[in-house]
């Protein structure tokens, strides 16, 4: 099995390639499931083998990335939805979205 990690980073803080550096340091291959990177920040969802999650998580954190484990499935509950877009931004399968209206 694999676990997904959500990485958020600010390019003002992080000056090195965090994913490549993590792969080289840990010798663990990670799969980039979704990425949204701009000039000053980025948000990436990566898929990591379960047995290496803690090591990869620790390494990303040491490099300055804000890391979260996506342990629960991403759900949208209509009664609780405030249209913040969080589900859209982290969904690796892109099943969530907002209509133009």
PDB file of C-alpha atoms in Angstrom:
ATOM      1  CA  UNK A   1       0.000   0.000   0.000  1.00  0.00           C
ATOM      2  CA  UNK A   2       0.940   3.630  -0.372  1.00  0.00           C
ATOM      3  CA  UNK A   3       0.128   6.803   1.500  1.00  0.00           C
ATOM      4  CA  UNK A   4      -0.301  10.243   0.054  1.00  0.00           C
ATOM      5  CA  UNK A   5       1.525  13.237   1.486  1.00  0.00           C
ATOM      6  CA  UNK A   6       0.578  16.845   0.842  1.00  0.00           C
ATOM      7  CA  UNK A   7       3.560  19.193   0.564  1.00  0.00           C
ATOM      8  CA  UNK A   8       3.237  22.945   0.724  1.00  0.00           C
ATOM      9  CA  UNK A   9       6.231  25.173   0.297  1.00  0.00           C
ATOM     10  CA  UNK A  10       7.239  28.785  -0.094  1.00  0.00           C
ATOM     11  CA  UNK A  11      10.054  29.469  -2.544  1.00  0.00           C
ATOM     12  CA  UNK A  12      11.290  32.299  -0.308  1.00  0.00           C
ATOM     13  CA  UNK A  13      12.049  29.681   2.368  1.00  0.00           C
ATOM     14  CA  UNK A  14      13.043  26.686   0.255  1.00  0.00           C
ATOM     15  CA  UNK A  15      15.894  27.238  -2.174  1.00  0.00           C
ATOM     16  CA  UNK A  16      16.549  23.627  -3.243  1.00  0.00           C
ATOM     17  CA  UNK A  17      14.542  20.971  -5.097  1.00  0.00           C
ATOM     18  CA  UNK A  18      12.812  19.249  -2.151  1.00  0.00           C
ATOM     19  CA  UNK A  19      11.435  16.239  -4.006  1.00  0.00           C
ATOM     20  CA  UNK A  20      14.677  15.378  -5.799  1.00  0.00           C
ATOM     21  CA  UNK A  21      16.715  15.943  -2.636  1.00  0.00           C
ATOM     22  CA  UNK A  22      14.357  13.723  -0.614  1.00  0.00           C
ATOM     23  CA  UNK A  23      14.581  10.923  -3.191  1.00  0.00           C
ATOM     24  CA  UNK A  24      18.389  11.111  -3.210  1.00  0.00           C
ATOM     25  CA  UNK A  25      18.682  11.198   0.602  1.00  0.00           C
ATOM     26  CA  UNK A  26      16.129   8.481   1.381  1.00  0.00           C
ATOM     27  CA  UNK A  27      16.583   6.294  -1.729  1.00  0.00           C
ATOM     28  CA  UNK A  28      12.764   6.089  -1.840  1.00  0.00           C
ATOM     29  CA  UNK A  29      10.956   6.692  -5.112  1.00  0.00           C
ATOM     30  CA  UNK A  30       7.899   8.899  -4.732  1.00  0.00           C
ATOM     31  CA  UNK A  31       5.201   9.417  -7.309  1.00  0.00           C
ATOM     32  CA  UNK A  32       3.963  12.957  -7.936  1.00  0.00           C
ATOM     33  CA  UNK A  33       0.200  12.583  -8.113  1.00  0.00           C
ATOM     34  CA  UNK A  34      -0.712  16.238  -8.416  1.00  0.00           C
ATOM     35  CA  UNK A  35       1.263  19.465  -8.467  1.00  0.00           C
ATOM     36  CA  UNK A  36       0.453  23.139  -8.509  1.00  0.00           C
ATOM     37  CA  UNK A  37       3.613  25.237  -8.457  1.00  0.00           C
ATOM     38  CA  UNK A  38       3.823  28.981  -8.945  1.00  0.00           C
ATOM     39  CA  UNK A  39       6.683  31.449  -8.785  1.00  0.00           C
ATOM     40  CA  UNK A  40       6.474  31.932  -5.008  1.00  0.00           C
ATOM     41  CA  UNK A  41       4.764  28.807  -3.664  1.00  0.00           C
ATOM     42  CA  UNK A  42       3.734  25.280  -4.415  1.00  0.00           C
ATOM     43  CA  UNK A  43       1.430  22.471  -3.382  1.00  0.00           C
ATOM     44  CA  UNK A  44       2.208  18.886  -4.348  1.00  0.00           C
ATOM     45  CA  UNK A  45       0.559  15.550  -3.535  1.00  0.00           C
ATOM     46  CA  UNK A  46       2.988  12.626  -3.594  1.00  0.00           C
ATOM     47  CA  UNK A  47       2.399   8.905  -3.218  1.00  0.00           C
ATOM     48  CA  UNK A  48       4.900   7.153  -0.910  1.00  0.00           C
ATOM     49  CA  UNK A  49       5.289   3.441  -0.035  1.00  0.00           C
ATOM     50  CA  UNK A  50       3.853   2.809   3.454  1.00  0.00           C
ATOM     51  CA  UNK A  51       7.113   1.416   4.822  1.00  0.00           C
ATOM     52  CA  UNK A  52       8.954   4.649   3.967  1.00  0.00           C
ATOM     53  CA  UNK A  53       6.343   7.267   4.923  1.00  0.00           C
ATOM     54  CA  UNK A  54       7.940   8.312   8.219  1.00  0.00           C
ATOM     55  CA  UNK A  55      11.418   8.694   6.703  1.00  0.00           C
ATOM     56  CA  UNK A  56      10.154  10.639   3.685  1.00  0.00           C
ATOM     57  CA  UNK A  57       7.889  12.804   5.879  1.00  0.00           C
ATOM     58  CA  UNK A  58      10.808  13.641   8.182  1.00  0.00           C
ATOM     59  CA  UNK A  59      13.108  14.479   5.260  1.00  0.00           C
ATOM     60  CA  UNK A  60      10.573  16.768   3.575  1.00  0.00           C
ATOM     61  CA  UNK A  61      10.051  18.545   6.916  1.00  0.00           C
ATOM     62  CA  UNK A  62      13.800  18.969   7.479  1.00  0.00           C
ATOM     63  CA  UNK A  63      14.059  20.589   4.045  1.00  0.00           C
ATOM     64  CA  UNK A  64      11.449  23.178   5.033  1.00  0.00           C
ATOM     65  CA  UNK A  65       8.291  21.843   3.410  1.00  0.00           C
ATOM     66  CA  UNK A  66       5.000  21.890   5.307  1.00  0.00           C
ATOM     67  CA  UNK A  67       3.990  18.204   5.146  1.00  0.00           C
ATOM     68  CA  UNK A  68       0.655  16.554   5.957  1.00  0.00           C
ATOM     69  CA  UNK A  69      -0.365  12.909   5.749  1.00  0.00           C
ATOM     70  CA  UNK A  70      -3.555  12.356   3.782  1.00  0.00           C
ATOM     71  CA  UNK A  71      -4.677   9.401   5.886  1.00  0.00           C
ATOM     72  CA  UNK A  72      -8.414   9.752   5.363  1.00  0.00           C
ATOM     73  CA  UNK A  73     -10.145   9.783   2.019  1.00  0.00           C
ATOM     74  CA  UNK A  74     -11.059  13.222   0.783  1.00  0.00           C
ATOM     75  CA  UNK A  75     -14.787  13.702   1.185  1.00  0.00           C
ATOM     76  CA  UNK A  76     -17.159  16.531   0.504  1.00  0.00           C
ATOM     77  CA  UNK A  77     -20.174  16.627   2.769  1.00  0.00           C
ATOM     78  CA  UNK A  78     -22.773  18.901   1.185  1.00  0.00           C
ATOM     79  CA  UNK A  79     -24.298  19.964   4.515  1.00  0.00           C
ATOM     80  CA  UNK A  80     -20.902  21.113   5.820  1.00  0.00           C
ATOM     81  CA  UNK A  81     -19.398  22.491   2.598  1.00  0.00           C
ATOM     82  CA  UNK A  82     -18.448  26.175   2.733  1.00  0.00           C
ATOM     83  CA  UNK A  83     -17.010  26.217  -0.807  1.00  0.00           C
ATOM     84  CA  UNK A  84     -13.445  26.854   0.393  1.00  0.00           C
ATOM     85  CA  UNK A  85     -11.905  24.731  -2.371  1.00  0.00           C
ATOM     86  CA  UNK A  86      -9.723  22.623  -0.055  1.00  0.00           C
ATOM     87  CA  UNK A  87     -11.092  19.385  -1.524  1.00  0.00           C
ATOM     88  CA  UNK A  88     -10.361  20.629  -5.042  1.00  0.00           C
ATOM     89  CA  UNK A  89      -6.782  21.588  -4.220  1.00  0.00           C
ATOM     90  CA  UNK A  90      -5.755  18.261  -2.650  1.00  0.00           C
ATOM     91  CA  UNK A  91      -7.772  15.722  -4.634  1.00  0.00           C
ATOM     92  CA  UNK A  92      -5.258  13.666  -6.622  1.00  0.00           C
ATOM     93  CA  UNK A  93      -7.981  12.246  -8.889  1.00  0.00           C
ATOM     94  CA  UNK A  94      -9.561  15.630  -9.652  1.00  0.00           C
ATOM     95  CA  UNK A  95     -13.083  14.391  -8.897  1.00  0.00           C
ATOM     96  CA  UNK A  96     -14.014  17.641  -7.148  1.00  0.00           C
ATOM     97  CA  UNK A  97     -14.555  20.987  -8.797  1.00  0.00           C
ATOM     98  CA  UNK A  98     -16.669  24.099  -8.869  1.00  0.00           C
ATOM     99  CA  UNK A  99     -19.126  24.977 -11.595  1.00  0.00           C
ATOM    100  CA  UNK A 100     -18.568  28.345 -13.243  1.00  0.00           C
ATOM    101  CA  UNK A 101     -21.894  29.582 -11.859  1.00  0.00           C
TER     102      UNK A 101
END
